[in-house]
PDB file of C-alpha atoms in Angstrom:
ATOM      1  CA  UNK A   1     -21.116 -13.995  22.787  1.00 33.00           C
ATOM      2  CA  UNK A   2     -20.977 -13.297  19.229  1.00 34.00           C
ATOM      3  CA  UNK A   3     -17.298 -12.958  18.029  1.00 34.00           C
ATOM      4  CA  UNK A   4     -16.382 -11.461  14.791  1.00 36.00           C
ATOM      5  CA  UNK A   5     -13.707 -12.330  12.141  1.00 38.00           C
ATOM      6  CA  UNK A   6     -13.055 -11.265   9.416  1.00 36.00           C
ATOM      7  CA  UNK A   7      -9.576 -10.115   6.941  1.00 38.00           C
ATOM      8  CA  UNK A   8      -7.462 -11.541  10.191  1.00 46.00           C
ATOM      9  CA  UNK A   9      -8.896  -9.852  13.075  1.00 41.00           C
ATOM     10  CA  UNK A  10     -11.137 -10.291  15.716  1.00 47.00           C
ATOM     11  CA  UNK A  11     -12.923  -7.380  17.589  1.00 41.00           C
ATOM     12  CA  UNK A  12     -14.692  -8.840  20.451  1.00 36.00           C
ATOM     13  CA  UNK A  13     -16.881  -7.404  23.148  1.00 33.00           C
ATOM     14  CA  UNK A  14     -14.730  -9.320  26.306  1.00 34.00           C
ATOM     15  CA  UNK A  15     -11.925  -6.878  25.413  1.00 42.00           C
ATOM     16  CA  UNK A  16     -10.704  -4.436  28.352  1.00 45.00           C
ATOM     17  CA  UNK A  17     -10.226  -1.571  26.090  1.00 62.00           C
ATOM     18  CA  UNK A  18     -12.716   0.731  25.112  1.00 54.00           C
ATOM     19  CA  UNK A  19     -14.454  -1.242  22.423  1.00 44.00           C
ATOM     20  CA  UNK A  20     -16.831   2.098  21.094  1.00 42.00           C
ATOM     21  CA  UNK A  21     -13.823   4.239  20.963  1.00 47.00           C
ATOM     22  CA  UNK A  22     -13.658   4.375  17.242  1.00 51.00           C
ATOM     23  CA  UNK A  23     -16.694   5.320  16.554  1.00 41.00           C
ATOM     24  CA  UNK A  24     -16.835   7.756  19.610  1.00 44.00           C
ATOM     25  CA  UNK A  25     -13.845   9.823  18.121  1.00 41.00           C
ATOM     26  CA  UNK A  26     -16.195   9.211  14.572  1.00 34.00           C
ATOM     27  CA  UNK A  27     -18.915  11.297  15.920  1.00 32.00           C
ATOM     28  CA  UNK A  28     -16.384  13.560  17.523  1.00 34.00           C
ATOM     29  CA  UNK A  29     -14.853  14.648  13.835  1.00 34.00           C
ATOM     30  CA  UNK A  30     -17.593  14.922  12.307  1.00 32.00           C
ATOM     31  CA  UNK A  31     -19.781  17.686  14.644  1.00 37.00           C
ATOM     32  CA  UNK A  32     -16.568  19.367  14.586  1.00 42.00           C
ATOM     33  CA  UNK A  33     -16.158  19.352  10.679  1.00 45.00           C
ATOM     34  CA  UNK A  34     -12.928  18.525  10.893  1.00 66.00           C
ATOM     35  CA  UNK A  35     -10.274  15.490   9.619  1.00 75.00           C
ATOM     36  CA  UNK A  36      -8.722  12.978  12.385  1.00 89.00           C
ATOM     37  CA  UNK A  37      -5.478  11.080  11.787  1.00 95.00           C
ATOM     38  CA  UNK A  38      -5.895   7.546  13.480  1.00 96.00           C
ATOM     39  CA  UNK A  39      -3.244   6.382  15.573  1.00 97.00           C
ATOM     40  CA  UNK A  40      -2.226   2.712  15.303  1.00 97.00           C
ATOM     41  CA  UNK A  41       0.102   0.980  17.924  1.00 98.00           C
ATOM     42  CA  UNK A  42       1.731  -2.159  17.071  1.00 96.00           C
ATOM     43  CA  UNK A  43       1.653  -4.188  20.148  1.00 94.00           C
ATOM     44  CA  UNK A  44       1.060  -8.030  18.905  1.00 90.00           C
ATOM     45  CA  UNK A  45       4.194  -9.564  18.603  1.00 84.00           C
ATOM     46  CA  UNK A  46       5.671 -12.186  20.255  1.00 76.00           C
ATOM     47  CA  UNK A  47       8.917 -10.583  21.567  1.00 64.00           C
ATOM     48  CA  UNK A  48      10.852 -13.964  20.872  1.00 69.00           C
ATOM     49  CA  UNK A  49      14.566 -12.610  21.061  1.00 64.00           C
ATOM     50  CA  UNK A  50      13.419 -10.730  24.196  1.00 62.00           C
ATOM     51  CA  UNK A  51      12.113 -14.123  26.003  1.00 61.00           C
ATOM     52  CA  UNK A  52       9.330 -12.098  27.738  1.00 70.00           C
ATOM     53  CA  UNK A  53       6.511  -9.475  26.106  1.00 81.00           C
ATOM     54  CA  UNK A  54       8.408  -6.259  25.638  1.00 82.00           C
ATOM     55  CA  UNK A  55       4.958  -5.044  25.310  1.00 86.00           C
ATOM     56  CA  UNK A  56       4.669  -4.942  29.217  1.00 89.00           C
ATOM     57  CA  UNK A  57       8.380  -3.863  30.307  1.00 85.00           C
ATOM     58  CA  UNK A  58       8.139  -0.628  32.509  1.00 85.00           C
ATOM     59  CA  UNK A  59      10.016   2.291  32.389  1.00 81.00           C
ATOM     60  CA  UNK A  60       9.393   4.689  35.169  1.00 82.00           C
ATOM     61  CA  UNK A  61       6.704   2.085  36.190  1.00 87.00           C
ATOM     62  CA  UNK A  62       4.915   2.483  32.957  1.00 90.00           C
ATOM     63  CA  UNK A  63       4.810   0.124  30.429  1.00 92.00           C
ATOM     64  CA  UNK A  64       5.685   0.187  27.526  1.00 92.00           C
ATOM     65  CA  UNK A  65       2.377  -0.541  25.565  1.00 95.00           C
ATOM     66  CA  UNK A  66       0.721   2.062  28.165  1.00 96.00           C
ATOM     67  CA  UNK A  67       3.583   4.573  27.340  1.00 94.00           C
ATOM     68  CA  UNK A  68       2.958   4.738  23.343  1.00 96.00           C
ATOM     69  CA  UNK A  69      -0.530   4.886  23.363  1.00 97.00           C
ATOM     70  CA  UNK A  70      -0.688   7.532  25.459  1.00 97.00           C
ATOM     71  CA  UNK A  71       2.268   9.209  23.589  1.00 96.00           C
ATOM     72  CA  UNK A  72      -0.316   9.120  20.092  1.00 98.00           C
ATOM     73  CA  UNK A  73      -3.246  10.326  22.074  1.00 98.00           C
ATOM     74  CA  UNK A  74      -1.139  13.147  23.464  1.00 97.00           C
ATOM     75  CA  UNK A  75       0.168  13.939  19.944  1.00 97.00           C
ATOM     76  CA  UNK A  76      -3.844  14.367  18.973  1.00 96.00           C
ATOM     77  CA  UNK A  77      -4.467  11.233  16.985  1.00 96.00           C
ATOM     78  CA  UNK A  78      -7.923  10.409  17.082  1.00 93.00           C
ATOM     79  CA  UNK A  79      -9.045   7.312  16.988  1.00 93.00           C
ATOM     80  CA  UNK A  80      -6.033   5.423  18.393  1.00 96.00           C
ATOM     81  CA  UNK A  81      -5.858   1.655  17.832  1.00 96.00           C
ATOM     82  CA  UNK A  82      -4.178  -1.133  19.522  1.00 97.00           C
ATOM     83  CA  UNK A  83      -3.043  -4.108  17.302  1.00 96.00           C
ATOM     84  CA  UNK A  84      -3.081  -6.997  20.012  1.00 96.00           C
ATOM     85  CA  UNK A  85      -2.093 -10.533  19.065  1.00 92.00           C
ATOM     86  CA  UNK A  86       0.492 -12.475  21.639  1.00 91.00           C
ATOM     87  CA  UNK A  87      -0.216 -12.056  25.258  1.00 92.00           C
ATOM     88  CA  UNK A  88      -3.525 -10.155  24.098  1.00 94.00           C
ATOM     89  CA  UNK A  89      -5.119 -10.011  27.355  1.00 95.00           C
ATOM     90  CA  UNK A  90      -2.456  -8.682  29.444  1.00 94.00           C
ATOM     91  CA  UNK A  91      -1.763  -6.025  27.222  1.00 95.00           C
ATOM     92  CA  UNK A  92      -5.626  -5.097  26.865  1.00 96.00           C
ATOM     93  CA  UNK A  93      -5.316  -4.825  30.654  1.00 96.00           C
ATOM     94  CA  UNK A  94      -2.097  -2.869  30.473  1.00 96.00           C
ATOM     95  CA  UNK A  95      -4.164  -0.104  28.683  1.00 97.00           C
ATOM     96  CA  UNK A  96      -7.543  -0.623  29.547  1.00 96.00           C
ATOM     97  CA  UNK A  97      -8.135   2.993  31.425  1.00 96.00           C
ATOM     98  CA  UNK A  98      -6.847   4.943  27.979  1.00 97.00           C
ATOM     99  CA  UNK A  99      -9.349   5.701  25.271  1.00 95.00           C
ATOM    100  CA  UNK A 100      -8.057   3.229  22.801  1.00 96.00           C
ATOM    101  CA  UNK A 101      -9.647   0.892  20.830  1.00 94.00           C
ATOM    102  CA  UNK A 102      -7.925  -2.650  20.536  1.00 96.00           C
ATOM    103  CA  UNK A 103      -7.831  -4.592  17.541  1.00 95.00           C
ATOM    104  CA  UNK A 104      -7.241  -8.477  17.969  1.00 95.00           C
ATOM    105  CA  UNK A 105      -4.682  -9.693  15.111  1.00 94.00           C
ATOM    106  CA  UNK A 106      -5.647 -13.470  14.983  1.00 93.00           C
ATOM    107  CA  UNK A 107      -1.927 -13.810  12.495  1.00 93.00           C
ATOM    108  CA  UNK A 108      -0.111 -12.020  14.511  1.00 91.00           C
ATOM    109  CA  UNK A 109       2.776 -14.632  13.746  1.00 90.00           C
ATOM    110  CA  UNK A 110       2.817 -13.939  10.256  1.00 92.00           C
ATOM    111  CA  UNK A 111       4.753 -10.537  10.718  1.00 90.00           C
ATOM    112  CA  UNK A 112       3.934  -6.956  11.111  1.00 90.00           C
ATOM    113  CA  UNK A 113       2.326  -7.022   8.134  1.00 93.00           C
ATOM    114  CA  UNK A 114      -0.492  -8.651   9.087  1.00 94.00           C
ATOM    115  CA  UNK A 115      -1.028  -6.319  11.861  1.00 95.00           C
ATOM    116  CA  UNK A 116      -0.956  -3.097  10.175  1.00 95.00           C
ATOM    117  CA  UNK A 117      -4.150  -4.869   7.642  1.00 95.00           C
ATOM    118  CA  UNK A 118      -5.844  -6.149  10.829  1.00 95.00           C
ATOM    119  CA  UNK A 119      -5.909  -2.109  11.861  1.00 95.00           C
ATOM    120  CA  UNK A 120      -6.743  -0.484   8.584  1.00 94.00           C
ATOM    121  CA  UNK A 121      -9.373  -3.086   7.990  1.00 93.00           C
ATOM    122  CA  UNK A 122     -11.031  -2.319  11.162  1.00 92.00           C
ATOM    123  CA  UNK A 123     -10.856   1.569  10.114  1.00 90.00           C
ATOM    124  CA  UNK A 124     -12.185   1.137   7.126  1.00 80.00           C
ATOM    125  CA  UNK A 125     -14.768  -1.318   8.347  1.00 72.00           C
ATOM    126  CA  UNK A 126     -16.461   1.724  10.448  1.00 66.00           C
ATOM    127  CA  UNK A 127     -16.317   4.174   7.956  1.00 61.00           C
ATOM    128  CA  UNK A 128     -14.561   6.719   9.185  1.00 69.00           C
ATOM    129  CA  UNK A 129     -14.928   9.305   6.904  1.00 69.00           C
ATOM    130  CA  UNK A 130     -12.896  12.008   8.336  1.00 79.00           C
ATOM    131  CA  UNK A 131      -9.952  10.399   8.725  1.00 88.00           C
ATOM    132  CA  UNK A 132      -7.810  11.542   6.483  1.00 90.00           C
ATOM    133  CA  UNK A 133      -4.801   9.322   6.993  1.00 94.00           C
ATOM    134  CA  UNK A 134      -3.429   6.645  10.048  1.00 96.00           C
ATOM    135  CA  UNK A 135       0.132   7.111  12.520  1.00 97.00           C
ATOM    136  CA  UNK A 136       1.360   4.009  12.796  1.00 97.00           C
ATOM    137  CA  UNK A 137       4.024   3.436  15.824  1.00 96.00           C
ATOM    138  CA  UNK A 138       5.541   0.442  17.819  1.00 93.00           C
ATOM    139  CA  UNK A 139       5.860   0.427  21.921  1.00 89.00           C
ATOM    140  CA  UNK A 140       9.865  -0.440  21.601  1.00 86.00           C
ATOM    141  CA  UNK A 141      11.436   2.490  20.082  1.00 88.00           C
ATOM    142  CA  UNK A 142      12.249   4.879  23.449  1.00 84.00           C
ATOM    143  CA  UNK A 143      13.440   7.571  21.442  1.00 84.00           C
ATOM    144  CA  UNK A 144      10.006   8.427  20.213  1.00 92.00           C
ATOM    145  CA  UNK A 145       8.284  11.679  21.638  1.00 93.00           C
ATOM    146  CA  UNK A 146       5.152  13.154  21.702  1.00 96.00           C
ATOM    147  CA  UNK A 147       6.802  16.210  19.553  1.00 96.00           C
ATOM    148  CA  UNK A 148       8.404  13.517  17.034  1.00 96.00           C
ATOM    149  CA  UNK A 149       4.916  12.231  16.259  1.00 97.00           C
ATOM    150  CA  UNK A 150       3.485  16.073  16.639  1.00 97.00           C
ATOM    151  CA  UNK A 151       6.070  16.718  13.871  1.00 96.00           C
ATOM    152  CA  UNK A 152       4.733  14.075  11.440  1.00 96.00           C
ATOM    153  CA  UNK A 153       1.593  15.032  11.806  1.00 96.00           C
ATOM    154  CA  UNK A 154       2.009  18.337  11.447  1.00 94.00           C
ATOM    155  CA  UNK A 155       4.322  17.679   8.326  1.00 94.00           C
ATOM    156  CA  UNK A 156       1.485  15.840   6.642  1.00 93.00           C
ATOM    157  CA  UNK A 157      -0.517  18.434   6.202  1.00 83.00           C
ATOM    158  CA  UNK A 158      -3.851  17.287   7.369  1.00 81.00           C
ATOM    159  CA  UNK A 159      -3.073  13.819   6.676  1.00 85.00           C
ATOM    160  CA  UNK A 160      -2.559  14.201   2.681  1.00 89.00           C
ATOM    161  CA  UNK A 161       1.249  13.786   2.436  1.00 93.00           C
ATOM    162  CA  UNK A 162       3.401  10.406   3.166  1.00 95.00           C
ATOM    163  CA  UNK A 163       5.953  11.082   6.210  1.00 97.00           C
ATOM    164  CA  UNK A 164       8.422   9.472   7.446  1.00 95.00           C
ATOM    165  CA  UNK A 165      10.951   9.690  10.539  1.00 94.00           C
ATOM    166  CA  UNK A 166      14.340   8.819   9.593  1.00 92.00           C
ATOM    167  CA  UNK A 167      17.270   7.448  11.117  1.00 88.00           C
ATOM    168  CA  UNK A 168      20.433   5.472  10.342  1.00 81.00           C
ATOM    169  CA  UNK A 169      20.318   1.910   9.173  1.00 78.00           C
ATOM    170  CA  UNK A 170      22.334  -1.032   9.832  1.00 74.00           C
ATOM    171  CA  UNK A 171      25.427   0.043   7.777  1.00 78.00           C
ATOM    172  CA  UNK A 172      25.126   4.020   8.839  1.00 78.00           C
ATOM    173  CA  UNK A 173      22.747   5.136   6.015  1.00 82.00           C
ATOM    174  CA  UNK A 174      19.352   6.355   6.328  1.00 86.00           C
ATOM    175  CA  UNK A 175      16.528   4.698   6.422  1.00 85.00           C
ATOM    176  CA  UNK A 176      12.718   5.557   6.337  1.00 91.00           C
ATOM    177  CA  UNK A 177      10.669   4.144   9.025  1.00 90.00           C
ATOM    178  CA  UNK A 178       7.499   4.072  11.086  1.00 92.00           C
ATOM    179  CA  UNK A 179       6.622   6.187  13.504  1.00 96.00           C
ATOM    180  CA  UNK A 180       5.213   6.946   9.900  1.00 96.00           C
ATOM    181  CA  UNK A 181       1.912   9.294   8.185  1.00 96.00           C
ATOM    182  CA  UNK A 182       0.147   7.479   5.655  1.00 96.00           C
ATOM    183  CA  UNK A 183      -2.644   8.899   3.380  1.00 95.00           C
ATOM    184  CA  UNK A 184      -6.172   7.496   3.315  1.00 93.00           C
ATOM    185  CA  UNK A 185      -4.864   6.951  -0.504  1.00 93.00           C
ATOM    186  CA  UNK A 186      -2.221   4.199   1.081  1.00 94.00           C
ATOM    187  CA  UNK A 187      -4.826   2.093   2.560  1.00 93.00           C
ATOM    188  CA  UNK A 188      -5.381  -0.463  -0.198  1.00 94.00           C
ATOM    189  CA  UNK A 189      -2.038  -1.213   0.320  1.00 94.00           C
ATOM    190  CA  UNK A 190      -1.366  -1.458   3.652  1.00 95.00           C
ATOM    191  CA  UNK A 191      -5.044  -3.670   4.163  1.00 94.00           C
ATOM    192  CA  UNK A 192      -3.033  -5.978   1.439  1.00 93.00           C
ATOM    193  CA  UNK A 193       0.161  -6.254   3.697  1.00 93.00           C
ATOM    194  CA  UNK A 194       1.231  -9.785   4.607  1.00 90.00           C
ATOM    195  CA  UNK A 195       4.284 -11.588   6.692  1.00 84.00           C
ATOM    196  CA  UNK A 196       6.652  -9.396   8.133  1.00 81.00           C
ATOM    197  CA  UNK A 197       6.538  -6.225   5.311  1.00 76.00           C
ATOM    198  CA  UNK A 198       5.751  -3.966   7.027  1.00 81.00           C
ATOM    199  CA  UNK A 199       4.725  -0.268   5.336  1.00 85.00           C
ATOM    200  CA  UNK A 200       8.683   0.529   4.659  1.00 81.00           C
ATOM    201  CA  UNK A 201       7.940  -0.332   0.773  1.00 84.00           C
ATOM    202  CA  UNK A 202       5.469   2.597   0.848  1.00 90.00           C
ATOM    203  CA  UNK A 203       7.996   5.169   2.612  1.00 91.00           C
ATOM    204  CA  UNK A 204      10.549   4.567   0.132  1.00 87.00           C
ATOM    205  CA  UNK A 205       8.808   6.284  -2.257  1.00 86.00           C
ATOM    206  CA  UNK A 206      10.236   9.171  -3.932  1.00 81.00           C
ATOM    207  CA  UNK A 207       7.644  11.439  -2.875  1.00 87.00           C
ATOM    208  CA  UNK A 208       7.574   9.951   0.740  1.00 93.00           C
ATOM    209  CA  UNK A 209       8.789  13.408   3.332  1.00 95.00           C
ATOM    210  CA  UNK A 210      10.981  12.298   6.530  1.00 95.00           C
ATOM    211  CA  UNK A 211      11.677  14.267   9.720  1.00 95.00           C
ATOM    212  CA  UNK A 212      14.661  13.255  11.585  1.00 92.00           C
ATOM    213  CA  UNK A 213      14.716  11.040  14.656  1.00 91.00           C
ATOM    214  CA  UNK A 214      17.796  11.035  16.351  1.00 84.00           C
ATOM    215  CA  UNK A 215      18.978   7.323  17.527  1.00 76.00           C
ATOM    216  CA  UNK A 216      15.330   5.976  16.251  1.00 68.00           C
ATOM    217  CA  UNK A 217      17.247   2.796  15.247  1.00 69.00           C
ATOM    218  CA  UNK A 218      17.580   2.274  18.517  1.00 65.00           C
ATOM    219  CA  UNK A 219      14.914  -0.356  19.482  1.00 69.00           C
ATOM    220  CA  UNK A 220      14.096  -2.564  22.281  1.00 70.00           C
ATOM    221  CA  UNK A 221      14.311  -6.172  20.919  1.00 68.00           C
ATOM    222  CA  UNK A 222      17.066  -8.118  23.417  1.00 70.00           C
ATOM    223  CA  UNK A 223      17.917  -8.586  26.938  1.00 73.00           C
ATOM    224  CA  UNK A 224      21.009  -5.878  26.369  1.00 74.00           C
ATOM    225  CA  UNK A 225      19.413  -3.627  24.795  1.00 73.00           C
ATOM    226  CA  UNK A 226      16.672  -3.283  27.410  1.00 73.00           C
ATOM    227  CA  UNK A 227      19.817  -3.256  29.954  1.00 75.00           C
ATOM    228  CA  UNK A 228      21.772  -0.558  28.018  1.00 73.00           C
ATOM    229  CA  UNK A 229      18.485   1.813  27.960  1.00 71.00           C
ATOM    230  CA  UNK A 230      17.662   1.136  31.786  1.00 72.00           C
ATOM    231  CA  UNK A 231      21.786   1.592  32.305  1.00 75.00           C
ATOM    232  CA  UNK A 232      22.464   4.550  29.321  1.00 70.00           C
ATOM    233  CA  UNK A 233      19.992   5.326  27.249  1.00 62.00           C
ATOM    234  CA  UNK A 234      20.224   4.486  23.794  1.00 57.00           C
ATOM    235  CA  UNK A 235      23.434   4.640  21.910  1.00 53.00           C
ATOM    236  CA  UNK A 236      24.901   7.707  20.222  1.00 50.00           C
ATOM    237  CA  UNK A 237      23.764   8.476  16.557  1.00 48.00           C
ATOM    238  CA  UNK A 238      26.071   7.589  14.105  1.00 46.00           C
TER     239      UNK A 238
END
């Protein structure tokens, strides 16, 4: 079997998702004359503090991975792109019957960073040509909706503006963060990422536009926070 890598990731034939999906959505866009915003899912980390792969934590016997993935399809990204790295094949299986593409990040221990170039890399590798611009998201924020990432899409006006969702930060002020638009014009930049930066050097630029997300700092990285969601839901915004 002939495996290929190349700019840290591997895209191999043995893997469970769809593996012509990108180019499937490719001819799509293109009979349609039309431009595509690619969804990309961040699913390869390790989920160290969590002690077990938050990746495949159910909610309403879902998990998580499954859950996002089908939350960018629904929002009408096209192609959508799973960044897989720790635990890869269990999470290929977890979303193996959705029309996703996965992307192996073979450094997915170096950070985020590495997996957001692992997905634009394999974008740009296949040439899509009317895709105007990517959505990236991560499976542990459960305040995300499918009219949250609607919004941001909609917002970016055919994929040509920078957006943002926003929420508060650590000491109460806001932040920019992903779920996050970026521009075809952006993808230099995020192919050079590296370690754990992750695109929020992009989204703090002046021209960068937000749309609110209401407890998005909430996130899913701990035993109690997993407990507090399952018990609560997340905690009040600031």
């Amino acid at each position: 079997m002939r495996e290929r890598r190349r700019h840290g990731y591997s895209n191999t034939k043995r893997q469970s998702c769809r593996p012509s999906a990108i180019r499937d959505a490719t001819t799509a866009t293109i009979a349609g004359d039309t431009v595509s915003i690619a969804g990309v899912l961040l699913a390869a980390g390790g989920s160290r503090r969590l002690g077990s792969p938050k990746q495949l934590l159910t909610m309403d016997g879902v998990t998580l991975v499954e859950h996002a993935a089908r939350q960018l399809l629904d929002a009408g990204c096209s192609p959508v792109l799973v960044v897989v790295g720790a635990h890869a094949d269990e999470i290929r299986d977890a979303v193996a019957m959705l029309s996703v593409t996965c992307v192996e990040n073979v450094h997915w221990e170096r950070g985020m960073g590495t997996s957001i170039a692992a997905a634009v890399t394999a974008l740009h590798d296949v040439r899509l040509a009317h895709t105007s611009a990517v959505l990236i998201a991560t499976c542990d924020m459960p305040t995300v909706t499918v009219e949250h990432l609607q919004s941001l899409l909609a917002m970016s006006q055919q994929g040509t503006q920078r957006v943002a969702s926003e929420y508060s930060g650590p000491d109460g002020a806001p932040v920019r963060g992903i779920p996050a638009t970026l521009p075809r014009a952006d993808w230099p930049a995020l192919a050079a990422l590296d370690g754990d930066q992750g695109a929020r050097g992009l989204l703090r630029d002046i021209g960068t536009l937000t749309v609110s997300l209401p407890s998005g700092q909430f996130d899913l990285d701990t035993p109690s926070d997993v407990a507090a969601w399952r018990t609560t839901g997340p905690p009040p915004t600031p």
